[in-house]
Coordinates of C-alpha atoms in Angstrom, one line a residue:
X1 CA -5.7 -44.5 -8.5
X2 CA -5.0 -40.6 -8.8
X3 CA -6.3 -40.5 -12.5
X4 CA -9.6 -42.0 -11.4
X5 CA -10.0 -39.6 -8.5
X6 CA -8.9 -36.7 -10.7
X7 CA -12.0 -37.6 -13.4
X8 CA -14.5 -38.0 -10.8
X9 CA -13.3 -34.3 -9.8
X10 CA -13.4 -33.1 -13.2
X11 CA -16.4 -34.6 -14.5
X12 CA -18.4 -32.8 -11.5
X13 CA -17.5 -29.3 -12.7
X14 CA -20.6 -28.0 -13.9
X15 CA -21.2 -24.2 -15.1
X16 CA -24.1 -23.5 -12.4
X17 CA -21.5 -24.8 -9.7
X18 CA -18.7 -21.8 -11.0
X19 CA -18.0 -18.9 -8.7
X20 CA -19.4 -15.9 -10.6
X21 CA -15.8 -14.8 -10.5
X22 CA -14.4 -17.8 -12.4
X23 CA -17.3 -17.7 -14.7
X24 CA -15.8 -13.9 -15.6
X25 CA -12.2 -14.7 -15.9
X26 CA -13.1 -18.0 -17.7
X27 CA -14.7 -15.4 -20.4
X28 CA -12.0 -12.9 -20.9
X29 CA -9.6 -16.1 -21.1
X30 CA -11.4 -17.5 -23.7
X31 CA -11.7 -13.6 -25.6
X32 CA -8.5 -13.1 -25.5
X33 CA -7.2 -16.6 -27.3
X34 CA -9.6 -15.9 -29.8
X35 CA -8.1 -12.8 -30.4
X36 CA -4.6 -14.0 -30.5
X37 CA -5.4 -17.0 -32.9
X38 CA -7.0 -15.0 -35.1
X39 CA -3.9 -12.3 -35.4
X40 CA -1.4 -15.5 -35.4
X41 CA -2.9 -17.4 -38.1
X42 CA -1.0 -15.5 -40.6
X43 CA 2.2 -15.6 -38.9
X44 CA 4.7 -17.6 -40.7
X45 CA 4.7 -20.9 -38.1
X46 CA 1.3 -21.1 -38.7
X47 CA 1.6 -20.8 -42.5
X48 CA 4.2 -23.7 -42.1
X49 CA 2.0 -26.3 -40.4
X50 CA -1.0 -25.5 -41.9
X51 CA 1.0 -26.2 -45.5
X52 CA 1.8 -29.5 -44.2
X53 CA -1.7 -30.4 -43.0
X54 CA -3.7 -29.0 -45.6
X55 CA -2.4 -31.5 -47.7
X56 CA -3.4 -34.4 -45.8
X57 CA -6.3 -33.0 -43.9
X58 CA -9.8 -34.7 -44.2
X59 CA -12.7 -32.2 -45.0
X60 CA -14.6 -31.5 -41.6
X61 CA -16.6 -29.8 -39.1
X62 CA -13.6 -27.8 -37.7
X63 CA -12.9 -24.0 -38.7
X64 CA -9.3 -22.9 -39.2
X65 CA -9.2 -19.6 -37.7
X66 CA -8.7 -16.7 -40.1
X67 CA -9.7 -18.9 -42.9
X68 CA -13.2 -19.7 -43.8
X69 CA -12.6 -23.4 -44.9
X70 CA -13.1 -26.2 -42.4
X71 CA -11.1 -29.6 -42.0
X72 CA -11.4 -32.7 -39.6
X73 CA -11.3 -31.8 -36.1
X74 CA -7.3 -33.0 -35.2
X75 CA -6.0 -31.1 -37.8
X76 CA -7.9 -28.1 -37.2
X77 CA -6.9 -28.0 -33.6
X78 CA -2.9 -28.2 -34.5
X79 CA -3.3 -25.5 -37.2
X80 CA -5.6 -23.5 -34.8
X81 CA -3.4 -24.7 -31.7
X82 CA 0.0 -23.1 -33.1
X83 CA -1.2 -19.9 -34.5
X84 CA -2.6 -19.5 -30.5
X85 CA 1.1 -19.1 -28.9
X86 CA 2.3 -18.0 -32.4
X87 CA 2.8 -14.4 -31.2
X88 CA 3.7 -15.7 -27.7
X89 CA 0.9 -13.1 -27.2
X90 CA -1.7 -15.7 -25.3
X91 CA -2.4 -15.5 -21.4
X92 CA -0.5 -17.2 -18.7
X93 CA -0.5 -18.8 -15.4
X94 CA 2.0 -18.2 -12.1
X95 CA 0.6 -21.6 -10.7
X96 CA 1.2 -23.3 -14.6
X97 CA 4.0 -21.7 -15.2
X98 CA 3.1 -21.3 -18.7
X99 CA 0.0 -20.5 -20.9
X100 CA -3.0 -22.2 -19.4
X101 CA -5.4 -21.0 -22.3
X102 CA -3.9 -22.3 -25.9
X103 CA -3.2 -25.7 -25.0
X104 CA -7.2 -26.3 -24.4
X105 CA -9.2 -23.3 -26.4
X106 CA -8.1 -24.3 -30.1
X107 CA -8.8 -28.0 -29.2
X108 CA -12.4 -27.1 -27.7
X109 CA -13.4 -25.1 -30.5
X110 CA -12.5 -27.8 -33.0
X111 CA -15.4 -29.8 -31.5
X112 CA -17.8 -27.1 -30.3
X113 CA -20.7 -26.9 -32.8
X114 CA -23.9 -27.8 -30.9
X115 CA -22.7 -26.9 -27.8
X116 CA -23.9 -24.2 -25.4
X117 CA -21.8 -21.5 -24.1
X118 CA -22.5 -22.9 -20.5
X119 CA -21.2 -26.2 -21.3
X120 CA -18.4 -24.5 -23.0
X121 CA -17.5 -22.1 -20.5
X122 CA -17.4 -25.1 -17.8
X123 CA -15.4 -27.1 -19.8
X124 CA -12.7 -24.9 -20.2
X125 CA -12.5 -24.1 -16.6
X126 CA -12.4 -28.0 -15.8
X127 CA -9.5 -28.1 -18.4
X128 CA -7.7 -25.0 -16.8
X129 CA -8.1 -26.4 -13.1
X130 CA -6.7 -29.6 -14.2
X131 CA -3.5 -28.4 -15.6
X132 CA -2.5 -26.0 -12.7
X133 CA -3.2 -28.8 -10.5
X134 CA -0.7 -30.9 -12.1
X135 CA 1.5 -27.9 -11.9
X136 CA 1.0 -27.7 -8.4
X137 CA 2.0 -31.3 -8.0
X138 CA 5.7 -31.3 -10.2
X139 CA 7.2 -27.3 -10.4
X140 CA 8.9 -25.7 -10.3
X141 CA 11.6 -29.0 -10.4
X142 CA 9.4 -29.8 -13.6
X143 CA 9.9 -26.3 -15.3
X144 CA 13.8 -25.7 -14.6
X145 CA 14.7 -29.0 -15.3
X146 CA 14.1 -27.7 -19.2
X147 CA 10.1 -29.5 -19.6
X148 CA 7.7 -27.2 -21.4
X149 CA 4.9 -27.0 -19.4
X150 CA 2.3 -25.1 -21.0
X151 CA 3.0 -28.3 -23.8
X152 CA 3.6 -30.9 -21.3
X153 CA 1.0 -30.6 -19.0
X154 CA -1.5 -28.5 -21.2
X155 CA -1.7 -32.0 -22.5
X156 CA -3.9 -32.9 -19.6
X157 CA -5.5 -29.8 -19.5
X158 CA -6.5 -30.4 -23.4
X159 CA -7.6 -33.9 -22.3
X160 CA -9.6 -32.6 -19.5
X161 CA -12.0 -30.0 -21.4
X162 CA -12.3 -32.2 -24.3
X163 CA -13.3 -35.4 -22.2
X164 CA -15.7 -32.7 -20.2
X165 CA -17.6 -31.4 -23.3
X166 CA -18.0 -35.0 -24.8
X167 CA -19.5 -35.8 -21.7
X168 CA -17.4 -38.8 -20.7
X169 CA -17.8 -40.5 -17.7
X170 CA -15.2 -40.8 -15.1
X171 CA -13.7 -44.4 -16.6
X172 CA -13.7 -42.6 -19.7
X173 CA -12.0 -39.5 -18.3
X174 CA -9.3 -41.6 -16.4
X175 CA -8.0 -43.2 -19.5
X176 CA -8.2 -39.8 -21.5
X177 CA -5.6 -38.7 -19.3
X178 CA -3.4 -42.1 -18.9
X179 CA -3.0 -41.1 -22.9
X180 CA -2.5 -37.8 -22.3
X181 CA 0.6 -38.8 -19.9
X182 CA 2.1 -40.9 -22.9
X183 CA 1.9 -37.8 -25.3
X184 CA 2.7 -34.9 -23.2
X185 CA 5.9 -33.5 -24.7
X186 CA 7.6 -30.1 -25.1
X187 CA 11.4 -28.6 -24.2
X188 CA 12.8 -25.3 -23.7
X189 CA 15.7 -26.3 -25.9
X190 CA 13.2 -25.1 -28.8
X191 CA 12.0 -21.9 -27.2
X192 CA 12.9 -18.9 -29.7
X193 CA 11.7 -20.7 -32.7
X194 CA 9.1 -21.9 -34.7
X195 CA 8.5 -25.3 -32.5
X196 CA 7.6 -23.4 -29.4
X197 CA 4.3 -22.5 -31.0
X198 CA 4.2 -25.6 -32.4
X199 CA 4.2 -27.9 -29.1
X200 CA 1.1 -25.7 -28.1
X201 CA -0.7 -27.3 -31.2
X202 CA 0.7 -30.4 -30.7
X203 CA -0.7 -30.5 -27.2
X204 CA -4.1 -29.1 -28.1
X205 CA -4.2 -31.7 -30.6
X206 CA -2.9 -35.0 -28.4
X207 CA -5.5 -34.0 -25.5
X208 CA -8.6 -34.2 -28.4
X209 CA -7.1 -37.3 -29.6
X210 CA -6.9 -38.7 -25.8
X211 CA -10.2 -37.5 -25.2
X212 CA -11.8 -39.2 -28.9
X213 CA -9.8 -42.3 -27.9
X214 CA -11.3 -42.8 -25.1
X215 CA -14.6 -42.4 -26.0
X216 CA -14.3 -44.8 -28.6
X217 CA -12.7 -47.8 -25.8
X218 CA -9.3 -47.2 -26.2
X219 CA -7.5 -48.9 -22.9
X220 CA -4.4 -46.9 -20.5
X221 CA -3.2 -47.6 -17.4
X222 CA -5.1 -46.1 -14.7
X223 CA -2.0 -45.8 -12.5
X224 CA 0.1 -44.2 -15.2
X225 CA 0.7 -41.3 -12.8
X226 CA 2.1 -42.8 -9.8
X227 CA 3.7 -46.4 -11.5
X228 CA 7.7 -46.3 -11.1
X229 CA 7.7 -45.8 -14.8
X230 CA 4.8 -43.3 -15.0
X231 CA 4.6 -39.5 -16.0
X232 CA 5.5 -38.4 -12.4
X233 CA 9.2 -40.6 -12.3
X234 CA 9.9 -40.0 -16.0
X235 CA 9.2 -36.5 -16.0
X236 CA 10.2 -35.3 -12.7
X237 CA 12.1 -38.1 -10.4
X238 CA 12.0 -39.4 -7.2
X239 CA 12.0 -36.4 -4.9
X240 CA 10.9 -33.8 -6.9
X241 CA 7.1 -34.1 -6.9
X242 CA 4.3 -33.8 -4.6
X243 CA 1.6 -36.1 -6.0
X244 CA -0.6 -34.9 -3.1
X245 CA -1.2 -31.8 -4.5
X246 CA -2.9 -33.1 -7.6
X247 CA -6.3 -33.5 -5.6
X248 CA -5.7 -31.1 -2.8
X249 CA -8.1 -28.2 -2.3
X250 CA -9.0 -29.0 -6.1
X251 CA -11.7 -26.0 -7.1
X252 CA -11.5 -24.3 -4.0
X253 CA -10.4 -21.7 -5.2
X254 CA -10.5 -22.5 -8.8
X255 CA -7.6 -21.5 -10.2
X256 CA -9.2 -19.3 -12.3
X257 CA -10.2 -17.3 -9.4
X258 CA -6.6 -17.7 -7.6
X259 CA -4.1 -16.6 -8.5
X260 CA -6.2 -16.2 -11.7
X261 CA -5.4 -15.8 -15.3
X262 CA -2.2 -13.1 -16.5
X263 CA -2.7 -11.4 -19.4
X264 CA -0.3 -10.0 -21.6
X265 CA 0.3 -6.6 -22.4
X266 CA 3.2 -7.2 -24.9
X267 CA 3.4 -9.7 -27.2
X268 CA 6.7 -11.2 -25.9
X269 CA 8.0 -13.7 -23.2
X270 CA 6.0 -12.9 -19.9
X271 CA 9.2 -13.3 -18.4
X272 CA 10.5 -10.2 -19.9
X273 CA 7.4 -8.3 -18.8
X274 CA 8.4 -7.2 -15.6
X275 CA 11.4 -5.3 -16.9
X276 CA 9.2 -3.9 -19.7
X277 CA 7.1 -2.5 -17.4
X278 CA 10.0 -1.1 -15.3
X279 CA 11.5 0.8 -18.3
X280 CA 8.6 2.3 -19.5
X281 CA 8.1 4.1 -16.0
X282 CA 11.5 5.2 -16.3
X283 CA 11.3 6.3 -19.6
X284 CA 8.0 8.4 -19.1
X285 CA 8.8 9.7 -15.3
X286 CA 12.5 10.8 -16.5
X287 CA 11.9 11.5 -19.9
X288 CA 14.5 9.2 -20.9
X289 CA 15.3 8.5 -24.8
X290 CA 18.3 6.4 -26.5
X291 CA 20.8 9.4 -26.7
X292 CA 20.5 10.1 -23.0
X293 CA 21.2 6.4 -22.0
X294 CA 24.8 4.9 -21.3
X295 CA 24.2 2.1 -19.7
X296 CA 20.9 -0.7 -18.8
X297 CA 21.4 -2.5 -16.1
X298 CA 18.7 -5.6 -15.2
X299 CA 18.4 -8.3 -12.5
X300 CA 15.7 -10.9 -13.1
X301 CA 14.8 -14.1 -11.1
X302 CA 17.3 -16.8 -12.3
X303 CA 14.0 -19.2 -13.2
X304 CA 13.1 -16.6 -16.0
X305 CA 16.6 -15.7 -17.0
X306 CA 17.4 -18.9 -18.0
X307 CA 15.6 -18.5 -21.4
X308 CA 15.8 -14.7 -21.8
X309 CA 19.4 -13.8 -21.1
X310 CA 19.8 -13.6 -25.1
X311 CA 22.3 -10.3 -25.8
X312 CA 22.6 -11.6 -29.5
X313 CA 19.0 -12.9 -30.5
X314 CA 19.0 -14.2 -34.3
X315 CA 15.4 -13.9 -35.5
X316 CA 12.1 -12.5 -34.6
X317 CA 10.9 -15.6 -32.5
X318 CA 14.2 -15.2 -30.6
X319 CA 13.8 -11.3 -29.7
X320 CA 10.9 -12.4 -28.5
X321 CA 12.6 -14.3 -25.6
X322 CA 15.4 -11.6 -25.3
X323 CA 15.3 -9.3 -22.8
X324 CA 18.1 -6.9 -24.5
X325 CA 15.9 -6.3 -27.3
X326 CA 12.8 -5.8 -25.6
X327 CA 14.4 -3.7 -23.2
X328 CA 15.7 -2.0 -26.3
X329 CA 12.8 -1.4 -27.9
X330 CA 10.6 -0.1 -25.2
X331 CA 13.3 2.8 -24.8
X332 CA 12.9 3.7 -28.0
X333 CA 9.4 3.4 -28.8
X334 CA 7.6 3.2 -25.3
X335 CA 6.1 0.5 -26.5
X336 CA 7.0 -2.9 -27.5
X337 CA 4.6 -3.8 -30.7
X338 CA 3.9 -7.0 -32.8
X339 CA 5.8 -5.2 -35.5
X340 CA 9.2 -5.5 -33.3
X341 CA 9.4 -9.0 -33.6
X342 CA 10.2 -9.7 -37.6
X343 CA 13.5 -10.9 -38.1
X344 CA 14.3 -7.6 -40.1
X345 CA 12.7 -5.6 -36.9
X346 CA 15.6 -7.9 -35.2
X347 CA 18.3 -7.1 -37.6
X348 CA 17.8 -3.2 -36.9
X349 CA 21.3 -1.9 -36.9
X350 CA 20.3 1.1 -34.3
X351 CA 18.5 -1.5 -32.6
X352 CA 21.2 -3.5 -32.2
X353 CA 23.7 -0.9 -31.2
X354 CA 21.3 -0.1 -28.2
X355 CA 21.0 -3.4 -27.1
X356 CA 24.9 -3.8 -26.1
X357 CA 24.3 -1.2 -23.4
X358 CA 22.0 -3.5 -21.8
X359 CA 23.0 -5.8 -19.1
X360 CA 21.2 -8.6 -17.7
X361 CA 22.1 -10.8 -14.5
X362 CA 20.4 -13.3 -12.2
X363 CA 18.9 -11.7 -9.4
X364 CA 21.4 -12.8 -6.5
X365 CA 18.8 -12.4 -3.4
X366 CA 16.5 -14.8 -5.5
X367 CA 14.7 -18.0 -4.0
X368 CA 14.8 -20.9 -5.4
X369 CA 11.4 -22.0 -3.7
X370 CA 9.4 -18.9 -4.7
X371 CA 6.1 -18.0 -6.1
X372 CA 7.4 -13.9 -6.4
X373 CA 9.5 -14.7 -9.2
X374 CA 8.0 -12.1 -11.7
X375 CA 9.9 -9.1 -10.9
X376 CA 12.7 -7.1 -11.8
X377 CA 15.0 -4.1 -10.7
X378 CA 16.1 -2.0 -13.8
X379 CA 19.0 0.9 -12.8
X380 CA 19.5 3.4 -15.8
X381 CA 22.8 5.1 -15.8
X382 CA 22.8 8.4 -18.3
X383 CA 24.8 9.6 -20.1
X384 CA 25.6 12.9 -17.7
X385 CA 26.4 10.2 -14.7
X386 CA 22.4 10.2 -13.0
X387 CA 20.9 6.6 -12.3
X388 CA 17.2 5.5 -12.0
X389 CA 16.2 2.9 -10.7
X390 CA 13.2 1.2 -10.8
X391 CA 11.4 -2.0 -9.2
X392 CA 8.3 -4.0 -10.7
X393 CA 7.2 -6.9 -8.4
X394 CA 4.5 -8.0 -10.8
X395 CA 4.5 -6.8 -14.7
X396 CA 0.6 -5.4 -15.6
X397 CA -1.7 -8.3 -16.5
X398 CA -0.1 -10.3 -14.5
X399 CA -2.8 -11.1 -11.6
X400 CA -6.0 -9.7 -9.7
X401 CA -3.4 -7.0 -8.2
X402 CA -1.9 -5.6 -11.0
X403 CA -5.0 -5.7 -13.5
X404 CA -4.6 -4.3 -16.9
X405 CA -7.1 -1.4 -17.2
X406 CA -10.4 -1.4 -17.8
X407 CA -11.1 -1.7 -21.6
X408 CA -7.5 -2.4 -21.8
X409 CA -8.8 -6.3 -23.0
X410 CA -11.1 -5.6 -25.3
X411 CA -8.9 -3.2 -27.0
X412 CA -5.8 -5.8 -27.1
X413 CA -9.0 -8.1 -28.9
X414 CA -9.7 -5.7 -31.4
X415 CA -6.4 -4.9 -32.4
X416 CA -5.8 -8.7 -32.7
X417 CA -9.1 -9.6 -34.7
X418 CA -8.9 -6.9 -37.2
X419 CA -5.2 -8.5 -38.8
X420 CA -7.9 -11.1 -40.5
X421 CA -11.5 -9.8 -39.5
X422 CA -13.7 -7.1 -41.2
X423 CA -14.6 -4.6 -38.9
X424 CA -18.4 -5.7 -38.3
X425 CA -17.4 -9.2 -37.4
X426 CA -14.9 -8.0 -34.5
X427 CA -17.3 -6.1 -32.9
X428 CA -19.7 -9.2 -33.1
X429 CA -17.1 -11.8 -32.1
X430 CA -16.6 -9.4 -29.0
X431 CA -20.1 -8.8 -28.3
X432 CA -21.2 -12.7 -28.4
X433 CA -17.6 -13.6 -26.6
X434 CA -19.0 -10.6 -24.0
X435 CA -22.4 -13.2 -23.6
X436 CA -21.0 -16.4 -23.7
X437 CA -23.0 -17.8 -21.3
X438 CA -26.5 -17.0 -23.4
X439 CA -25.4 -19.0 -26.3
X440 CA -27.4 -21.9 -27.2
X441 CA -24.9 -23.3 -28.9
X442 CA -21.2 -21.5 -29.3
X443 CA -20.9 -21.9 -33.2
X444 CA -22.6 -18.6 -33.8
X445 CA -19.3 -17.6 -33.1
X446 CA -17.2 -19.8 -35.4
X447 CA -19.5 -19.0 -38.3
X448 CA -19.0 -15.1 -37.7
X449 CA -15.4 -16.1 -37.8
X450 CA -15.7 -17.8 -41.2
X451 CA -18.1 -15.2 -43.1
X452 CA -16.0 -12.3 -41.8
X453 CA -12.6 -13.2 -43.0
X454 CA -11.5 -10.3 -45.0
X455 CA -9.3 -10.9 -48.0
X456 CA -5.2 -10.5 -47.2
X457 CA -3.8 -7.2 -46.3
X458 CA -1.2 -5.5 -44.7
X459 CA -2.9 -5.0 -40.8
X460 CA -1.8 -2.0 -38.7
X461 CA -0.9 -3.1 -35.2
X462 CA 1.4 -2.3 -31.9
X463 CA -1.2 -0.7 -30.3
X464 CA -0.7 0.1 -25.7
X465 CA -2.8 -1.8 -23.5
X466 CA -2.0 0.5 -20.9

């Protein structure tokens, strides 16, 4: 049974037996989601689920992040879960084709008093490693067909990490992710609103319950992979997996090493990075502003056009995932900020005028079988007749070969942390983030989170991480 065999893998991750490498990357994975959850927990998709669960939500162990009241441990990891992707400003993976971190952080952290930073650290990497495995094994027919996957197979991931730091055994672990296969869920149909965020709690929460399930003797079908009704047939179809590929060269490399963890510079659809990157060269080299410009032209892959081609987004969650408007903006700010994505920030009437000069099309020398699909060619036409063009093959952030800068991380964290954390708790946040690995157990961290809440204010924030 695949499930079976994919448990005995995970359960032999162990911190001592992580490259140095993954042990670094698994660190500034985890930094940066706490830094993101913290500045989407007042957003207003968070405010919405945490209204509804507040009011049946058991008093627990678990922290709600930029809050310093604590609730039972599913509820928590929805709450915390959503205001993760909330900003759409978490890391992502090429080989998940998604966000690897949110689905599994929020649900670890609901559950991570008394455990040591080692333990933690490995159990996230098991979680990550088990994800982009199953990635491996059903994209990209699993991603274009319209499934979600940081939600859909985060699910696993979530199952994975959580089964890891409860310590169950490889029976245990199997049927964790047999659930997880009946509660993985998530479409693209919803991208641009609130439920995008909201499938990432969803998922963190579903792999905890899989996980608690389990432990307690709950029963799944260990072949709920590969049975002609399983995950695999449902959620791809005959033809359009690889179920191979799910145990193949599993942790070597770990995925956190290769092709590694992106991370974002703008808090927008990493799809739209590339040609966010590519205008800010153009605008800095050429000196380019609004009045100058007559015309935008842009040519994306098709995969991440599908979702971004929006010349007419409606709301903040939908500029997000438009690459007129972000195009927009970073021509007339050099920068595309946190700010940029209310809906009045949408609404902007000069804004919007902008935006009809830019022109988006499918890239028609695209692949269809491709892992260089996060790139884009941008040609500027001014208005006295001269064209720039520009090519990005990978946006900054996005892998080992295009790192952001040094510092660049820490300064994204801080300008995160501070929307809901006094100042002396994000430096110590940071600093104990920066030492994971020496923690005795990892809710020195939570409790600085919950004494250094700072009462509701208007945050400054859109600073460059460039």
């Amino acid at each position: 049974m695949l499930l079976r065999a994919l448990a005995e893998r995970i359960s032999e991750v162990t911190y001592d037996a992580l490259p140095a490498e993954a042990v670094d990357v698994a660190k500034q994975g985890i930094l940066d989601t706490v830094g993101v959850t913290l500045a989407g927990a007042t957003d207003e998709t968070t405010a919405v689920v945490a209204s509804v669960l507040r009011k049946t939500a058991a008093a627990g162990p678990a922290l709600i992040f930029g809050a310093s009241d604590h609730v039972d441990v599913l509820s928590a990891a929805l709450i915390n879960g959503t205001a993760s992707h909330a900003l759409d400003f978490d890391d992502c993976s090429n080989s998940l084709g998604g966000h690897p971190s949110a689905p599994i952080l929020p649900a670890l952290w609901a559950i991570a008093p008394g455990s040591s930073g080692k333990a933690f650290i490995a159990a996230y990497a098991a979680g990550v490693e088990c994800e982009t495995r199953f990635a491996r094994a059903v994209n990209f027919h699993h991603y274009e067909k319209g499934w979600h996957p940081t939600a859909t197979l985060g699910t696993f991931g979530s199952a994975a990490a959580c089964g890891h730091l409860l310590r169950l055994n490889a029976d245990q672990l199997a049927t964790a992710l047999a659930l997880a296969a009946s509660m993985a869920s998530g479409i693209k149909a919803n991208f641009g609103t609130m439920t995008k965020p909201f499938h990432v709690g969803h998922t963190a929460r579903n792999g905890l319950l899989a996980a608690l399930l389990a432990k307690e003797g709950m029963t799944a079908n260990a072949g709920a992979l590969e049975h002609p009704q399983g995950f695999f047939a449902v959620y791809n179809g005959a033809g359009t997996f690889k179920a191979e590929r799910l145990l193949e060269h599993w942790g070597d490399p770990f995925d956190l090493v290769e092709p590694g963890i992106a991370f974002k510079r703008h808090p927008c659809c990493g799809s739209t990075h590339p040609a966010v990157d590519a205008m800010l060269h153009l605008r800095e080299t050429h000196g380019l502003s609004p009045e100058r410009v007559a015309k935008v032209e842009s040519w994306t892959h098709p995969r991440r056009l599908q979702h971004t081609n929006r010349p007419n987004p409606q709301s903040g969650l939908d500029g997000k995932f438009s690459i007129q408007y972000v195009l927009a903006r970073a021509l007339m700010h050099g920068i595309v900020s946190m700010e940029h994505f209310s809906d009045a920030a949408v609404r902007d009437p000069a804004t919007r005028a902008l935006m009809t000069r830019v022109h988006s099309a499918p890239d028609p020398a695209a692949k269809s079988e491709t892992n260089d699909h996060f790139y884009c060619r941008l040609k500027i036409t001014t208005t006295a007749g001269e064209t720039f063009e520009h090519f990005v093959d990978r946006p900054i952030g996005r892998d080992r070969d295009h790192p952001l800068p040094p510092g660049a991380l820490e300064a994204k964290f801080r300008d995160c942390a501070k929307t809901v954390l006094d100042a002396e708790a994000v430096e110590t946040v940071l600093a104990r983030c920066n030492v994971l690995e020496t923690l005795p157990d990892v809710a020195d961290i939570l409790n600085v989170i919950a004494t250094g809440v700072k009462p509701p204010a208007v945050a400054t924030r859109g600073r460059a991480y460039a």
